[in-house]
Amino acid sequence: MLIYDDVILKDKKTNNYVALGSFDGLHLGHLSLIEKVKELANKNHGNSMVFTFKNHPRDLIRLNEKVELLMTNNEKINILQKANIDILAFRTFNENIMKMQPEDFIKWICKDYNVKGIVVGFNFKFGYKNLGDIEVLKKI
């Protein structure tokens, strides 16, 4: 498994299919998303990828609250290696990302990681003030 830590994908020759989420704990629901992204990548001769943040977005959004994470990033790495994901992309959630409109957020991920398909959970929210949801994602 390749791990990208706050860097973009340099080799843009391969198509990537990504599971997006904060994945603060990798439970069975998350693992089913990961299986779907692997199936999509295999079907389209691409790479399976998980994109997540190194820090939880709530750490920046709610400065006065301490976020209790279910697992560390190293634990996530171990689970995703066992799940045979091709690429794990960690990014630091920062103020610039926090202020991205939903469409800009998706375009940014697609450009930086050559994403051709996206898999998310039923309650996925993204972009500035969580204005993006599955319906917005479908339109994008």
PDB file of C-alpha atoms in Angstrom:
ATOM      1  CA  MET A   1       0.000   0.000   0.000  1.00  0.00           C
ATOM      2  CA  LEU A   2       1.270   3.437  -0.933  1.00  0.00           C
ATOM      3  CA  ILE A   3       0.761   6.080   1.726  1.00  0.00           C
ATOM      4  CA  TYR A   4       0.582   9.732   0.722  1.00  0.00           C
ATOM      5  CA  ASP A   5       1.008  12.028   3.689  1.00  0.00           C
ATOM      6  CA  ASP A   6       0.034  15.613   2.775  1.00  0.00           C
ATOM      7  CA  VAL A   7       1.264  15.169  -0.791  1.00  0.00           C
ATOM      8  CA  ILE A   8      -0.484  14.815  -4.116  1.00  0.00           C
ATOM      9  CA  LEU A   9      -0.210  11.860  -6.441  1.00  0.00           C
ATOM     10  CA  LYS A  10       2.734  12.334  -8.793  1.00  0.00           C
ATOM     11  CA  ASP A  11       1.958   9.483 -11.195  1.00  0.00           C
ATOM     12  CA  LYS A  12      -1.303  10.478 -12.852  1.00  0.00           C
ATOM     13  CA  LYS A  13      -1.232   7.597 -15.340  1.00  0.00           C
ATOM     14  CA  THR A  14      -3.441   5.336 -13.267  1.00  0.00           C
ATOM     15  CA  ASN A  15      -7.095   5.912 -12.555  1.00  0.00           C
ATOM     16  CA  ASN A  16      -8.023   5.891  -8.908  1.00  0.00           C
ATOM     17  CA  TYR A  17     -11.296   5.033  -7.219  1.00  0.00           C
ATOM     18  CA  VAL A  18     -11.629   6.485  -3.762  1.00  0.00           C
ATOM     19  CA  ALA A  19     -13.552   5.936  -0.546  1.00  0.00           C
ATOM     20  CA  LEU A  20     -13.942   9.334   1.129  1.00  0.00           C
ATOM     21  CA  GLY A  21     -14.540   9.851   4.823  1.00  0.00           C
ATOM     22  CA  SER A  22     -13.132  10.854   8.155  1.00  0.00           C
ATOM     23  CA  PHE A  23     -12.962   7.159   9.119  1.00  0.00           C
ATOM     24  CA  ASP A  24     -12.407   7.953  12.799  1.00  0.00           C
ATOM     25  CA  GLY A  25     -12.933   4.248  13.354  1.00  0.00           C
ATOM     26  CA  LEU A  26     -12.949   1.564  10.669  1.00  0.00           C
ATOM     27  CA  HIS A  27     -16.103  -0.392  11.510  1.00  0.00           C
ATOM     28  CA  LEU A  28     -17.977  -2.889   9.334  1.00  0.00           C
ATOM     29  CA  GLY A  29     -19.854  -0.123   7.484  1.00  0.00           C
ATOM     30  CA  HIS A  30     -16.588   1.565   6.558  1.00  0.00           C
ATOM     31  CA  LEU A  31     -15.042  -1.735   5.526  1.00  0.00           C
ATOM     32  CA  SER A  32     -18.001  -2.399   3.203  1.00  0.00           C
ATOM     33  CA  LEU A  33     -17.323   0.958   1.502  1.00  0.00           C
ATOM     34  CA  ILE A  34     -13.703  -0.052   1.131  1.00  0.00           C
ATOM     35  CA  GLU A  35     -14.726  -3.371  -0.441  1.00  0.00           C
ATOM     36  CA  LYS A  36     -16.949  -1.473  -2.900  1.00  0.00           C
ATOM     37  CA  VAL A  37     -14.111   0.843  -3.877  1.00  0.00           C
ATOM     38  CA  LYS A  38     -11.838  -2.173  -4.422  1.00  0.00           C
ATOM     39  CA  GLU A  39     -14.483  -3.796  -6.659  1.00  0.00           C
ATOM     40  CA  LEU A  40     -14.882  -0.572  -8.644  1.00  0.00           C
ATOM     41  CA  ALA A  41     -11.119  -0.213  -9.060  1.00  0.00           C
ATOM     42  CA  ASN A  42     -10.718  -3.848 -10.167  1.00  0.00           C
ATOM     43  CA  LYS A  43     -13.606  -3.578 -12.626  1.00  0.00           C
ATOM     44  CA  ASN A  44     -12.058  -0.478 -14.206  1.00  0.00           C
ATOM     45  CA  HIS A  45      -8.398  -1.582 -14.006  1.00  0.00           C
ATOM     46  CA  GLY A  46      -7.493   1.176 -11.568  1.00  0.00           C
ATOM     47  CA  ASN A  47      -6.261   1.591  -8.020  1.00  0.00           C
ATOM     48  CA  SER A  48      -8.341   1.474  -4.868  1.00  0.00           C
ATOM     49  CA  MET A  49      -7.789   4.405  -2.578  1.00  0.00           C
ATOM     50  CA  VAL A  50      -8.910   5.732   0.783  1.00  0.00           C
ATOM     51  CA  PHE A  51      -8.794   9.493   1.362  1.00  0.00           C
ATOM     52  CA  THR A  52      -9.059  10.731   4.914  1.00  0.00           C
ATOM     53  CA  PHE A  53      -7.783  13.459   7.156  1.00  0.00           C
ATOM     54  CA  LYS A  54      -4.869  13.026   9.557  1.00  0.00           C
ATOM     55  CA  ASN A  55      -6.704  15.141  12.093  1.00  0.00           C
ATOM     56  CA  HIS A  56     -10.433  15.123  12.683  1.00  0.00           C
ATOM     57  CA  PRO A  57     -12.181  18.155  11.100  1.00  0.00           C
ATOM     58  CA  ARG A  58     -13.984  18.865  14.373  1.00  0.00           C
ATOM     59  CA  ASP A  59     -10.583  19.679  15.944  1.00  0.00           C
ATOM     60  CA  LEU A  60     -10.553  22.832  13.830  1.00  0.00           C
ATOM     61  CA  ILE A  61     -14.276  23.506  13.603  1.00  0.00           C
ATOM     62  CA  ARG A  62     -14.980  23.214  17.318  1.00  0.00           C
ATOM     63  CA  LEU A  63     -11.827  24.481  18.967  1.00  0.00           C
ATOM     64  CA  ASN A  64     -13.217  24.233  22.489  1.00  0.00           C
ATOM     65  CA  GLU A  65     -14.165  20.563  22.238  1.00  0.00           C
ATOM     66  CA  LYS A  66     -11.769  17.649  22.469  1.00  0.00           C
ATOM     67  CA  VAL A  67     -12.542  14.992  19.872  1.00  0.00           C
ATOM     68  CA  GLU A  68     -12.147  11.443  21.141  1.00  0.00           C
ATOM     69  CA  LEU A  69     -10.989   9.295  18.232  1.00  0.00           C
ATOM     70  CA  LEU A  70     -11.781   5.616  18.041  1.00  0.00           C
ATOM     71  CA  MET A  71      -8.396   4.706  16.552  1.00  0.00           C
ATOM     72  CA  THR A  72      -5.036   6.215  15.694  1.00  0.00           C
ATOM     73  CA  ASN A  73      -3.760   6.793  12.181  1.00  0.00           C
ATOM     74  CA  ASN A  74      -1.300   3.911  12.649  1.00  0.00           C
ATOM     75  CA  GLU A  75      -4.187   1.609  13.513  1.00  0.00           C
ATOM     76  CA  LYS A  76      -5.999   2.775  10.371  1.00  0.00           C
ATOM     77  CA  ILE A  77      -2.885   2.055   8.314  1.00  0.00           C
ATOM     78  CA  ASN A  78      -2.673  -1.497   9.688  1.00  0.00           C
ATOM     79  CA  ILE A  79      -6.340  -2.238   8.964  1.00  0.00           C
ATOM     80  CA  LEU A  80      -6.187  -0.762   5.450  1.00  0.00           C
ATOM     81  CA  GLN A  81      -3.025  -2.728   4.660  1.00  0.00           C
ATOM     82  CA  LYS A  82      -4.837  -5.916   5.660  1.00  0.00           C
ATOM     83  CA  ALA A  83      -7.767  -4.837   3.479  1.00  0.00           C
ATOM     84  CA  ASN A  84      -5.373  -4.605   0.488  1.00  0.00           C
ATOM     85  CA  ILE A  85      -6.044  -0.980  -0.405  1.00  0.00           C
ATOM     86  CA  ASP A  86      -3.638   0.286  -3.055  1.00  0.00           C
ATOM     87  CA  ILE A  87      -3.344   3.891  -1.848  1.00  0.00           C
ATOM     88  CA  LEU A  88      -4.002   5.663   1.436  1.00  0.00           C
ATOM     89  CA  ALA A  89      -4.015   9.457   1.177  1.00  0.00           C
ATOM     90  CA  PHE A  90      -3.813  11.405   4.404  1.00  0.00           C
ATOM     91  CA  ARG A  91      -4.267  15.177   4.333  1.00  0.00           C
ATOM     92  CA  THR A  92      -4.204  17.614   7.192  1.00  0.00           C
ATOM     93  CA  PHE A  93      -7.572  19.287   7.595  1.00  0.00           C
ATOM     94  CA  ASN A  94      -6.878  23.015   7.683  1.00  0.00           C
ATOM     95  CA  GLU A  95      -8.701  26.320   7.331  1.00  0.00           C
ATOM     96  CA  ASN A  96      -8.350  26.346   3.521  1.00  0.00           C
ATOM     97  CA  ILE A  97      -9.980  22.935   3.229  1.00  0.00           C
ATOM     98  CA  MET A  98     -12.611  23.906   5.788  1.00  0.00           C
ATOM     99  CA  LYS A  99     -13.664  26.861   3.625  1.00  0.00           C
ATOM    100  CA  MET A 100     -13.859  24.947   0.315  1.00  0.00           C
ATOM    101  CA  GLN A 101     -17.253  24.846  -1.336  1.00  0.00           C
ATOM    102  CA  PRO A 102     -18.447  21.271  -1.995  1.00  0.00           C
ATOM    103  CA  GLU A 103     -17.751  21.418  -5.744  1.00  0.00           C
ATOM    104  CA  ASP A 104     -14.251  22.807  -5.165  1.00  0.00           C
ATOM    105  CA  PHE A 105     -13.516  20.098  -2.604  1.00  0.00           C
ATOM    106  CA  ILE A 106     -14.441  17.295  -5.023  1.00  0.00           C
ATOM    107  CA  LYS A 107     -12.555  18.913  -7.921  1.00  0.00           C
ATOM    108  CA  TRP A 108      -9.498  19.275  -5.675  1.00  0.00           C
ATOM    109  CA  ILE A 109      -9.525  15.587  -4.704  1.00  0.00           C
ATOM    110  CA  CYS A 110     -10.123  14.459  -8.290  1.00  0.00           C
ATOM    111  CA  LYS A 111      -7.296  16.623  -9.628  1.00  0.00           C
ATOM    112  CA  ASP A 112      -4.709  15.847  -6.952  1.00  0.00           C
ATOM    113  CA  TYR A 113      -5.345  12.100  -7.003  1.00  0.00           C
ATOM    114  CA  ASN A 114      -6.637  11.420 -10.524  1.00  0.00           C
ATOM    115  CA  VAL A 115      -9.929  10.150  -9.117  1.00  0.00           C
ATOM    116  CA  LYS A 116     -12.384   8.609 -11.566  1.00  0.00           C
ATOM    117  CA  GLY A 117     -14.928   7.253  -9.087  1.00  0.00           C
ATOM    118  CA  ILE A 118     -16.015   8.001  -5.535  1.00  0.00           C
ATOM    119  CA  VAL A 119     -17.625   5.792  -2.886  1.00  0.00           C
ATOM    120  CA  VAL A 120     -19.144   7.326   0.253  1.00  0.00           C
ATOM    121  CA  GLY A 121     -21.467   6.362   3.069  1.00  0.00           C
ATOM    122  CA  PHE A 122     -25.157   7.233   3.212  1.00  0.00           C
ATOM    123  CA  ASN A 123     -24.604  10.161   5.573  1.00  0.00           C
ATOM    124  CA  PHE A 124     -21.494  11.621   3.933  1.00  0.00           C
ATOM    125  CA  LYS A 125     -21.195  15.407   4.193  1.00  0.00           C
ATOM    126  CA  PHE A 126     -18.448  17.561   2.757  1.00  0.00           C
ATOM    127  CA  GLY A 127     -17.415  21.070   1.861  1.00  0.00           C
ATOM    128  CA  TYR A 128     -17.938  24.356   3.624  1.00  0.00           C
ATOM    129  CA  LYS A 129     -20.302  23.962   6.591  1.00  0.00           C
ATOM    130  CA  ASN A 130     -21.124  20.431   5.345  1.00  0.00           C
ATOM    131  CA  LEU A 131     -23.198  21.872   2.497  1.00  0.00           C
ATOM    132  CA  GLY A 132     -22.360  18.903   0.282  1.00  0.00           C
ATOM    133  CA  ASP A 133     -24.161  15.581   0.567  1.00  0.00           C
ATOM    134  CA  ILE A 134     -24.766  12.574  -1.671  1.00  0.00           C
ATOM    135  CA  GLU A 135     -27.203  14.464  -3.916  1.00  0.00           C
ATOM    136  CA  VAL A 136     -24.698  17.302  -4.400  1.00  0.00           C
ATOM    137  CA  LEU A 137     -21.968  14.741  -5.099  1.00  0.00           C
ATOM    138  CA  LYS A 138     -24.093  13.076  -7.792  1.00  0.00           C
ATOM    139  CA  LYS A 139     -24.610  16.455  -9.509  1.00  0.00           C
ATOM    140  CA  ILE A 140     -20.887  17.224  -9.427  1.00  0.00           C
TER     141      ILE A 140
END
